[in-house]
Coordinates of C-alpha atoms and ligand atoms in Angstrom, one line a residue:
M27 CA -4.7 -16.3 23.7
K28 CA -4.9 -15.3 20.0
K29 CA -2.3 -16.5 17.6
V30 CA -1.7 -14.4 14.5
L31 CA 0.7 -15.2 11.7
I32 CA 2.1 -12.3 9.6
L33 CA 3.4 -13.1 6.1
G34 CA 6.2 -10.8 5.0
C35 CA 9.1 -9.0 6.6
G36 CA 9.2 -5.4 5.7
A37 CA 8.4 -2.2 7.6
R38 CA 4.7 -2.6 6.7
E39 CA 4.7 -6.0 8.4
H40 CA 6.7 -4.6 11.3
V41 CA 3.9 -2.0 12.0
I42 CA 1.2 -4.6 11.5
G43 CA 2.9 -6.8 14.1
E44 CA 3.4 -3.9 16.6
T45 CA -0.3 -2.9 16.2
L46 CA -1.5 -6.4 16.8
L47 CA 0.5 -6.7 19.9
R48 CA -0.6 -3.3 21.4
S49 CA -4.2 -4.2 20.5
G50 CA -6.7 -3.2 23.2
H51 CA -7.6 -6.9 23.0
A52 CA -4.2 -7.7 24.6
S53 CA -4.7 -5.3 27.5
R54 CA -8.3 -6.5 28.2
Q55 CA -7.1 -10.1 28.2
A56 CA -4.2 -9.2 30.4
S57 CA -6.3 -7.4 32.9
A58 CA -8.7 -10.4 33.0
G59 CA -5.6 -12.6 33.9
L60 CA -5.7 -14.4 30.5
G61 CA -2.2 -13.7 29.5
N62 CA -1.1 -11.0 27.1
G63 CA -3.8 -11.9 24.6
V64 CA -1.8 -12.0 21.3
E65 CA 1.0 -14.2 20.2
L66 CA 2.7 -13.2 17.0
F67 CA 4.3 -15.5 14.4
V68 CA 6.1 -14.4 11.3
L69 CA 7.0 -16.1 8.0
G70 CA 9.1 -14.1 5.6
P71 CA 12.1 -14.3 3.3
A72 CA 14.5 -12.5 5.7
K73 CA 14.7 -11.8 9.4
N74 CA 13.3 -8.4 10.2
P75 CA 15.0 -7.2 13.4
G76 CA 11.9 -5.4 14.6
L77 CA 9.6 -8.3 14.0
A78 CA 12.0 -10.8 15.4
G79 CA 11.9 -9.0 18.7
L80 CA 8.1 -9.2 18.7
A81 CA 7.5 -12.8 17.4
T82 CA 7.2 -16.0 19.4
E83 CA 8.5 -17.9 16.4
Y84 CA 10.0 -16.7 13.1
E85 CA 10.2 -18.9 10.0
V86 CA 12.5 -17.7 7.2
A87 CA 10.9 -18.8 3.9
S88 CA 9.5 -17.2 0.8
V89 CA 5.9 -16.0 1.2
T90 CA 5.0 -17.6 -2.1
N91 CA 6.3 -21.0 -1.1
F92 CA 2.9 -22.3 -0.1
D93 CA 4.3 -25.7 1.0
A94 CA 6.4 -23.8 3.6
V95 CA 3.4 -21.6 4.5
R96 CA 1.1 -24.6 5.0
E97 CA 3.6 -26.5 7.1
F98 CA 4.1 -23.5 9.4
V99 CA 0.4 -22.9 9.7
K100 CA -0.3 -26.5 10.6
K101 CA 2.4 -26.3 13.2
I102 CA 1.3 -23.1 14.9
E103 CA -2.5 -23.2 14.2
P104 CA -3.0 -19.4 14.0
D105 CA -6.5 -17.9 14.6
F106 CA -5.9 -15.8 11.4
V107 CA -3.2 -14.8 9.0
V108 CA -2.3 -11.3 7.8
P109 CA -0.5 -11.4 4.5
G110 CA 1.5 -8.2 4.0
P111 CA 2.7 -8.1 0.4
E112 CA 0.7 -8.5 -2.8
A113 CA 2.6 -11.5 -4.3
P114 CA 1.2 -14.3 -2.0
I115 CA -2.3 -12.8 -2.2
A116 CA -2.3 -12.7 -6.0
A117 CA -0.9 -16.2 -6.0
G118 CA -3.8 -17.5 -3.9
V119 CA -2.4 -17.9 -0.4
V120 CA -5.9 -17.1 1.0
D121 CA -7.5 -19.9 -1.0
A122 CA -4.7 -22.3 0.1
L123 CA -5.2 -21.5 3.8
A124 CA -9.0 -21.6 3.6
E125 CA -8.5 -25.3 2.7
L126 CA -6.9 -25.7 6.1
G127 CA -9.7 -23.7 7.8
V128 CA -7.5 -20.7 8.6
P129 CA -8.9 -17.3 7.6
C130 CA -6.8 -14.5 6.2
V131 CA -7.1 -10.7 6.3
A132 CA -7.0 -10.5 2.5
P133 CA -9.2 -11.5 -0.4
I134 CA -9.2 -14.8 -2.3
Q135 CA -7.3 -15.0 -5.6
S136 CA -10.2 -14.2 -7.9
L137 CA -11.0 -11.1 -5.8
A138 CA -7.3 -10.1 -5.6
R139 CA -7.5 -9.5 -9.4
L140 CA -8.6 -6.0 -8.1
E141 CA -4.8 -5.4 -7.7
S142 CA -3.3 -8.1 -10.0
S143 CA -5.2 -7.2 -13.1
K144 CA -5.5 -3.6 -14.1
S145 CA -8.0 -4.5 -16.9
F146 CA -10.2 -6.5 -14.5
T147 CA -10.7 -3.4 -12.3
R148 CA -11.3 -1.0 -15.2
D149 CA -13.8 -3.4 -16.7
L150 CA -15.5 -3.9 -13.4
L151 CA -16.1 -0.2 -12.8
K152 CA -17.4 0.2 -16.4
K153 CA -19.7 -2.8 -16.2
Y154 CA -21.3 -1.6 -12.9
N155 CA -21.4 2.1 -13.9
I156 CA -19.1 3.1 -11.0
P157 CA -17.7 6.6 -11.3
G158 CA -13.9 7.2 -11.2
N159 CA -12.7 5.5 -14.4
P160 CA -10.7 7.4 -17.0
Q161 CA -11.3 7.0 -20.7
F162 CA -9.6 3.7 -21.3
R163 CA -9.2 0.7 -23.7
V164 CA -7.9 -2.8 -23.0
F165 CA -5.7 -3.9 -26.0
E166 CA -5.1 -7.5 -26.6
R167 CA -2.8 -9.5 -29.0
G168 CA -3.8 -8.6 -32.5
D169 CA -4.8 -5.0 -31.6
E170 CA -1.3 -3.6 -31.7
N171 CA -1.9 -1.6 -34.9
E172 CA -4.6 0.5 -33.2
L173 CA -2.4 1.6 -30.3
E174 CA -0.9 4.7 -32.0
A175 CA -4.3 6.2 -33.1
Y176 CA -5.8 5.6 -29.6
M177 CA -2.9 7.3 -27.8
A178 CA -2.4 10.1 -30.3
Q179 CA -6.0 10.9 -31.4
T180 CA -8.5 9.5 -28.9
L181 CA -6.4 10.5 -25.9
G182 CA -4.8 13.5 -27.5
G183 CA -1.3 12.4 -26.6
Q184 CA -2.1 12.4 -22.8
F185 CA -2.0 8.8 -21.9
V186 CA -0.8 6.2 -19.4
V187 CA 0.2 2.6 -20.3
K188 CA -0.5 -0.1 -17.6
A189 CA 0.9 -3.6 -17.8
D190 CA -1.9 -6.0 -16.8
G191 CA -0.1 -7.9 -14.1
L192 CA 1.8 -7.3 -10.8
K193 CA 5.0 -5.4 -11.5
S194 CA 6.1 -4.1 -8.1
G195 CA 4.9 -0.6 -9.0
K196 CA 7.0 -0.5 -12.1
G197 CA 4.4 -1.5 -14.7
V198 CA 2.7 1.9 -15.1
K199 CA 4.3 4.4 -17.4
V200 CA 3.0 7.9 -18.0
V201 CA 3.6 10.1 -21.0
G202 CA 5.7 13.1 -20.0
D203 CA 7.2 11.2 -17.1
H204 CA 8.5 7.8 -18.2
L205 CA 7.5 7.9 -21.8
K206 CA 8.6 10.7 -24.1
D207 CA 5.9 10.5 -26.7
V208 CA 3.3 8.3 -28.5
A209 CA 6.1 6.3 -30.3
E210 CA 7.6 5.3 -26.9
G211 CA 4.1 4.5 -25.6
V212 CA 3.5 2.2 -28.5
V213 CA 6.8 0.3 -28.0
Y214 CA 6.1 -0.1 -24.2
A215 CA 2.4 -1.2 -24.8
R216 CA 3.6 -3.8 -27.4
E217 CA 6.2 -5.1 -24.9
C218 CA 3.5 -5.5 -22.2
I219 CA 1.3 -7.5 -24.6
A220 CA 4.1 -9.7 -25.7
E221 CA 5.3 -10.2 -22.1
S222 CA 1.9 -11.1 -20.7
T223 CA 1.3 -13.4 -23.7
A224 CA 4.5 -15.2 -22.9
T225 CA 4.1 -15.4 -19.1
A226 CA 0.4 -16.0 -18.8
G227 CA 0.2 -18.2 -22.0
Q228 CA -3.0 -16.4 -23.0
A229 CA -4.1 -13.3 -24.9
G230 CA -1.7 -10.7 -23.7
R231 CA -3.2 -7.5 -22.5
V232 CA -2.4 -3.9 -21.8
V233 CA -4.5 -1.0 -20.5
V234 CA -4.1 2.4 -22.2
E235 CA -5.9 5.2 -20.4
E236 CA -6.3 8.9 -20.1
K237 CA -3.7 10.7 -18.0
F238 CA -5.1 12.6 -15.0
V239 CA -3.8 15.9 -13.7
G240 CA -4.2 16.5 -10.0
Q241 CA -3.0 15.3 -6.6
E242 CA -2.9 11.6 -5.7
F243 CA -3.9 10.2 -2.3
S244 CA -4.3 6.8 -0.8
L245 CA -7.5 5.8 1.0
M246 CA -7.3 2.4 2.6
S247 CA -10.4 0.8 3.9
F248 CA -11.2 -2.2 6.1
V249 CA -13.7 -4.3 4.2
D250 CA -15.8 -7.3 5.3
G251 CA -17.6 -7.8 2.0
E252 CA -20.4 -5.4 2.7
T253 CA -19.2 -2.7 5.2
V254 CA -16.4 -0.4 4.3
V255 CA -14.6 1.4 7.1
D256 CA -12.0 4.0 5.9
M257 CA -8.7 4.6 7.4
V258 CA -7.1 8.0 7.5
P259 CA -6.2 9.4 4.0
V260 CA -2.5 9.6 3.2
Q261 CA -0.3 11.0 0.5
D262 CA 2.7 9.0 -0.8
H263 CA 5.7 10.2 -2.6
K264 CA 6.8 7.7 -5.3
R265 CA 9.7 9.6 -6.9
A266 CA 13.1 9.0 -5.5
F267 CA 14.3 12.6 -5.2
E268 CA 13.2 15.8 -3.8
N269 CA 10.6 17.9 -5.6
D270 CA 9.1 14.7 -7.0
E271 CA 12.0 14.1 -9.4
G272 CA 13.8 10.9 -10.4
P273 CA 12.7 7.3 -10.9
N274 CA 9.6 5.7 -9.3
T275 CA 10.2 3.8 -6.1
G276 CA 8.0 1.7 -3.8
G277 CA 7.3 5.0 -1.9
M278 CA 9.8 7.3 -0.3
G279 CA 7.5 8.6 2.4
T280 CA 4.0 9.6 3.4
Y281 CA 2.1 12.0 5.5
S282 CA -1.4 12.3 7.0
D283 CA -3.0 15.2 8.8
A284 CA -4.5 15.6 12.2
N285 CA -8.0 16.5 10.9
H286 CA -8.0 13.2 8.9
L287 CA -8.1 15.1 5.6
L288 CA -5.2 16.2 3.5
P289 CA -4.3 19.9 3.0
F290 CA -5.4 19.8 -0.7
L291 CA -8.5 17.5 -0.2
T292 CA -12.1 18.4 0.6
S293 CA -14.5 16.3 2.7
R294 CA -16.4 15.9 -0.5
D295 CA -13.4 14.4 -2.3
L296 CA -13.1 11.9 0.5
E297 CA -16.8 11.0 0.4
E298 CA -16.5 10.5 -3.4
A299 CA -13.5 8.1 -2.9
H300 CA -15.4 6.3 -0.1
A301 CA -18.5 5.9 -2.4
I302 CA -16.3 4.4 -5.1
T303 CA -14.9 1.8 -2.8
V304 CA -18.4 0.9 -1.4
Q305 CA -19.7 0.4 -4.9
V306 CA -16.6 -1.6 -6.0
A307 CA -16.9 -3.9 -2.9
K308 CA -20.6 -4.5 -3.8
A309 CA -19.8 -5.1 -7.5
L310 CA -17.1 -7.6 -6.6
R311 CA -19.6 -9.6 -4.6
T312 CA -22.2 -9.6 -7.4
E313 CA -19.5 -10.5 -10.0
T314 CA -18.0 -13.4 -8.1
G315 CA -20.5 -14.4 -5.4
V316 CA -17.8 -14.1 -2.8
P317 CA -17.4 -11.3 -0.2
Y318 CA -14.1 -9.3 -0.4
R319 CA -12.6 -9.5 3.1
G320 CA -9.5 -7.6 3.8
V321 CA -8.0 -4.2 3.0
M322 CA -9.0 -2.3 -0.1
Y323 CA -6.4 0.3 -0.8
G324 CA -7.6 2.8 -3.3
G325 CA -5.1 5.0 -5.1
F326 CA -7.2 8.0 -6.0
I327 CA -6.5 11.4 -7.6
A328 CA -8.2 14.6 -6.8
V329 CA -8.8 16.3 -10.2
K330 CA -10.4 19.5 -11.4
D331 CA -14.0 18.3 -10.9
G332 CA -13.8 15.6 -8.3
V333 CA -12.0 12.3 -7.7
R334 CA -10.9 9.5 -10.0
L335 CA -9.5 6.1 -9.4
I336 CA -6.0 5.3 -10.4
E337 CA -5.8 1.7 -9.1
Y338 CA -6.7 -0.6 -6.2
N339 CA -4.4 -2.7 -4.1
A340 CA -5.6 -5.7 -2.1
R341 CA -3.4 -5.0 0.9
F342 CA -2.0 -2.4 3.2
G343 CA 0.1 0.3 1.5
D344 CA 3.8 0.6 2.3
P345 CA 4.5 3.2 3.7
E346 CA 0.9 4.1 4.2
A347 CA 0.4 1.4 6.8
M348 CA 2.9 3.1 9.0
N349 CA 0.9 6.4 9.1
V350 CA -2.5 4.9 9.8
L351 CA -1.8 1.9 12.1
C352 CA 0.3 3.9 14.5
L353 CA -2.9 6.1 15.0
L354 CA -5.3 3.2 15.4
R355 CA -7.0 3.3 18.8
T356 CA -9.4 0.5 18.2
D357 CA -8.3 -3.1 19.0
F358 CA -6.7 -4.2 15.8
V359 CA -7.2 -7.9 16.5
S360 CA -11.0 -7.2 16.8
V361 CA -10.9 -5.2 13.5
C362 CA -9.2 -8.1 11.7
E363 CA -11.6 -10.6 13.2
A364 CA -14.6 -8.5 12.2
M365 CA -13.2 -8.3 8.6
V366 CA -12.8 -12.1 8.2
R367 CA -16.1 -12.9 9.9
G368 CA -18.1 -10.3 8.0
E369 CA -18.9 -8.4 11.2
L370 CA -17.6 -4.9 10.6
K371 CA -21.1 -3.4 10.5
G372 CA -21.8 -1.2 13.6
M373 CA -18.1 -1.4 14.7
T374 CA -16.6 2.0 15.6
V375 CA -13.0 2.2 14.4
E376 CA -11.1 5.2 15.8
F377 CA -7.9 6.8 14.9
E378 CA -6.0 9.4 16.9
K379 CA -6.4 12.9 15.7
K380 CA -2.7 13.5 15.1
A381 CA -0.6 14.2 12.1
T382 CA 2.0 11.7 10.9
V383 CA 5.1 11.9 8.6
C384 CA 6.9 8.9 7.5
K385 CA 10.4 9.1 5.8
Y386 CA 12.1 6.1 4.4
V387 CA 15.9 6.0 4.6
V388 CA 17.1 4.1 1.5
P389 CA 20.5 2.9 0.3
N390 CA 22.4 5.0 -2.2
G391 CA 21.6 3.7 -5.7
Y392 CA 18.0 2.8 -4.8
P393 CA 15.8 2.0 -6.6
E394 CA 17.9 0.8 -9.5
A395 CA 20.8 -0.7 -7.6
G396 CA 20.6 0.0 -3.9
V397 CA 23.8 -0.6 -2.0
K398 CA 23.8 -3.9 -0.1
G399 CA 25.9 -5.3 2.7
E400 CA 27.1 -1.9 4.0
K401 CA 26.7 -1.0 7.7
I402 CA 24.3 1.7 8.9
E403 CA 23.8 3.3 12.3
L404 CA 20.5 4.7 13.4
G405 CA 21.9 7.5 15.7
E406 CA 20.1 8.6 18.8
V407 CA 16.7 7.1 18.1
P408 CA 14.9 6.3 21.3
T409 CA 13.0 3.0 21.0
T410 CA 11.3 0.5 23.2
K411 CA 10.5 -3.2 22.6
A412 CA 7.2 -2.1 21.2
G413 CA 9.0 0.5 19.1
A414 CA 7.1 3.3 20.8
A415 CA 9.2 6.2 21.9
E416 CA 7.1 9.3 22.4
G417 CA 6.2 10.7 19.0
L418 CA 8.6 8.7 17.0
R419 CA 8.4 5.1 15.6
V420 CA 11.1 3.1 13.9
Y421 CA 10.1 0.4 11.5
Y422 CA 12.7 -1.9 9.9
G423 CA 12.6 -2.7 6.3
S424 CA 15.4 -4.2 4.1
V425 CA 18.1 -4.5 6.8
D426 CA 20.0 -7.4 8.2
Q427 CA 20.8 -7.5 12.0
R428 CA 24.2 -8.9 12.6
E429 CA 26.1 -9.1 15.8
D430 CA 27.9 -5.8 15.3
G431 CA 24.9 -3.9 13.9
L432 CA 22.6 -3.3 11.0
Y433 CA 23.5 -3.9 7.4
L434 CA 21.7 -2.7 4.3
G435 CA 19.7 -5.2 2.3
G436 CA 19.5 -3.2 -0.9
S437 CA 15.9 -1.8 -0.7
R438 CA 14.0 0.6 1.6
A439 CA 15.9 0.2 4.8
V440 CA 14.2 2.0 7.8
A441 CA 11.0 4.0 8.1
L442 CA 11.0 6.8 10.6
V443 CA 7.6 8.0 11.6
G444 CA 7.0 11.3 13.4
I445 CA 3.6 11.7 15.2
G446 CA 2.5 15.1 16.4
E447 CA -0.3 17.6 17.0
T448 CA 0.6 19.3 13.6
L449 CA 2.3 18.2 10.4
E450 CA 5.2 20.6 11.3
A451 CA 5.8 18.8 14.6
A452 CA 5.5 15.3 13.0
E453 CA 7.8 16.3 10.1
K454 CA 10.5 17.6 12.5
L455 CA 10.6 14.3 14.5
A456 CA 10.8 12.2 11.3
E457 CA 13.4 14.5 9.7
V458 CA 15.7 14.6 12.8
A459 CA 15.6 10.8 13.0
A460 CA 16.1 10.2 9.3
S461 CA 19.0 12.7 9.1
G462 CA 20.6 10.9 12.1
V463 CA 21.0 7.6 10.2
K464 CA 24.7 7.2 9.2
G465 CA 25.9 5.2 6.3
P466 CA 25.6 5.1 2.4
V467 CA 21.9 6.2 2.5
F468 CA 19.6 9.0 1.6
H469 CA 16.1 10.2 2.3
R470 CA 13.7 12.9 1.0
K471 CA 14.0 15.9 3.3
D472 CA 11.0 17.5 1.6
I473 CA 8.3 15.0 2.5
G474 CA 5.8 16.6 4.9
T475 CA 7.4 20.0 4.8
A476 CA 5.3 23.2 4.6
T477 CA 7.0 24.2 1.4
L478 CA 6.2 21.0 -0.5
I479 CA 2.6 20.8 0.9
A480 CA 2.0 24.5 -0.1
K481 CA 3.0 23.6 -3.7
K482 CA 0.4 20.8 -3.8
V483 CA -2.3 23.0 -2.3
E484 CA -1.5 25.7 -4.8
M485 CA -1.7 23.2 -7.7
M486 CA -5.2 22.1 -6.6
K487 CA -6.3 25.7 -6.2
R488 CA -5.2 26.5 -9.8
L489 CA -6.9 23.4 -11.1
R490 CA -10.2 24.1 -9.4
V491 CA -10.6 27.8 -10.0
Ligands
LIG4 N1 2.7 3.0 -1.4 C1 2.7 2.2 -2.5 C2 2.2 0.8 -2.3 O1 2.1 0.3 -1.2 O2 2.0 0.1 -3.3

């Protein structure tokens, strides 16, 4: 019997839990008469109704309260831990649990800078001559007077300002989207420097870089320090409203295609993105002497002449995890163990050749002030204990299960995932389920539709003529 602890309680952690439990490992163990193979434990700040139904024991505590995490780990003695969100990883939970002899499917704190410090990653690619970087400069306290000239002249007014720490997806501001002009860019960059000086008590930092034009995609990889095994590429939709309008969110929905490409992406683009991740994993080892073990989630963009790196995350994406893990055919427990033991080499990791579309149903007012405490009803969504109705999956996010039903927690509430032979079939399943949710909520009807995808394909065609 394997014991696995998941840290976190969102829809991403729900799909991680479900995938661990339906692991081939479980069925092999069961057929050998060794029990069901995997026992799941969860520690998170709230009780996720989906995970609660899967877990043997559920501890409600903050994932960055390391005393609580250590106590729970000592009590349950897991074989390994899967931290879902970035906060505990960036704060060093992997290092803390290594002291107890418990491995995590995530990197140690110094390697997690790949996500927690934008300047670290840009400098790493530059130092090791890895392709994918934009033209960029890291500004520190004292450099403020040079910001304007860099944005206006060096970058020709086409720039992005990135706060240097974790900001829950809200630290990146792009001219033309969130920043009107150079003047607003300078104000925001100064704020970032001042804030990071105050919070980190060190030279504040901000990254200013060239703005890319193209189509973004997420390529997550299982990494054991040396071997990099890609998952299926996915496209996320960060804007709150249809046609990619409105404020940035954690991600309103995602899709992946049955051929394991994306409609606007070439195999060569994917190979380029893979090669960047391989080189970055190698550079991280050279730089720190420690292997990166966990998920490397590259946010890439296909541009006129190839692929560039937007950023890395040191964890599964949310919602991207929903698209890929529900297609994973290989025993997930074995994949996790291979990552933490450095044994991915030679392992075949397979994903079903199906399309997926994930739509998040979110409270009205999200992302600024999502409604909380209001009741929702899921409608006629067929589910089983494993969450696996044919072609449709339901993953719970920010919802509270009370005796009389589900209540909104203020953030992304429920992820509906359609799985089909084609994008059209997958989108239909997700859309019917998302539209069936009753209450003060909304979702993006356009995610995964032929109309929106055609626009993306057309944009890439125009860019690459
Ligand atoms: N899909 C965005 C994220 O996980 O950060």
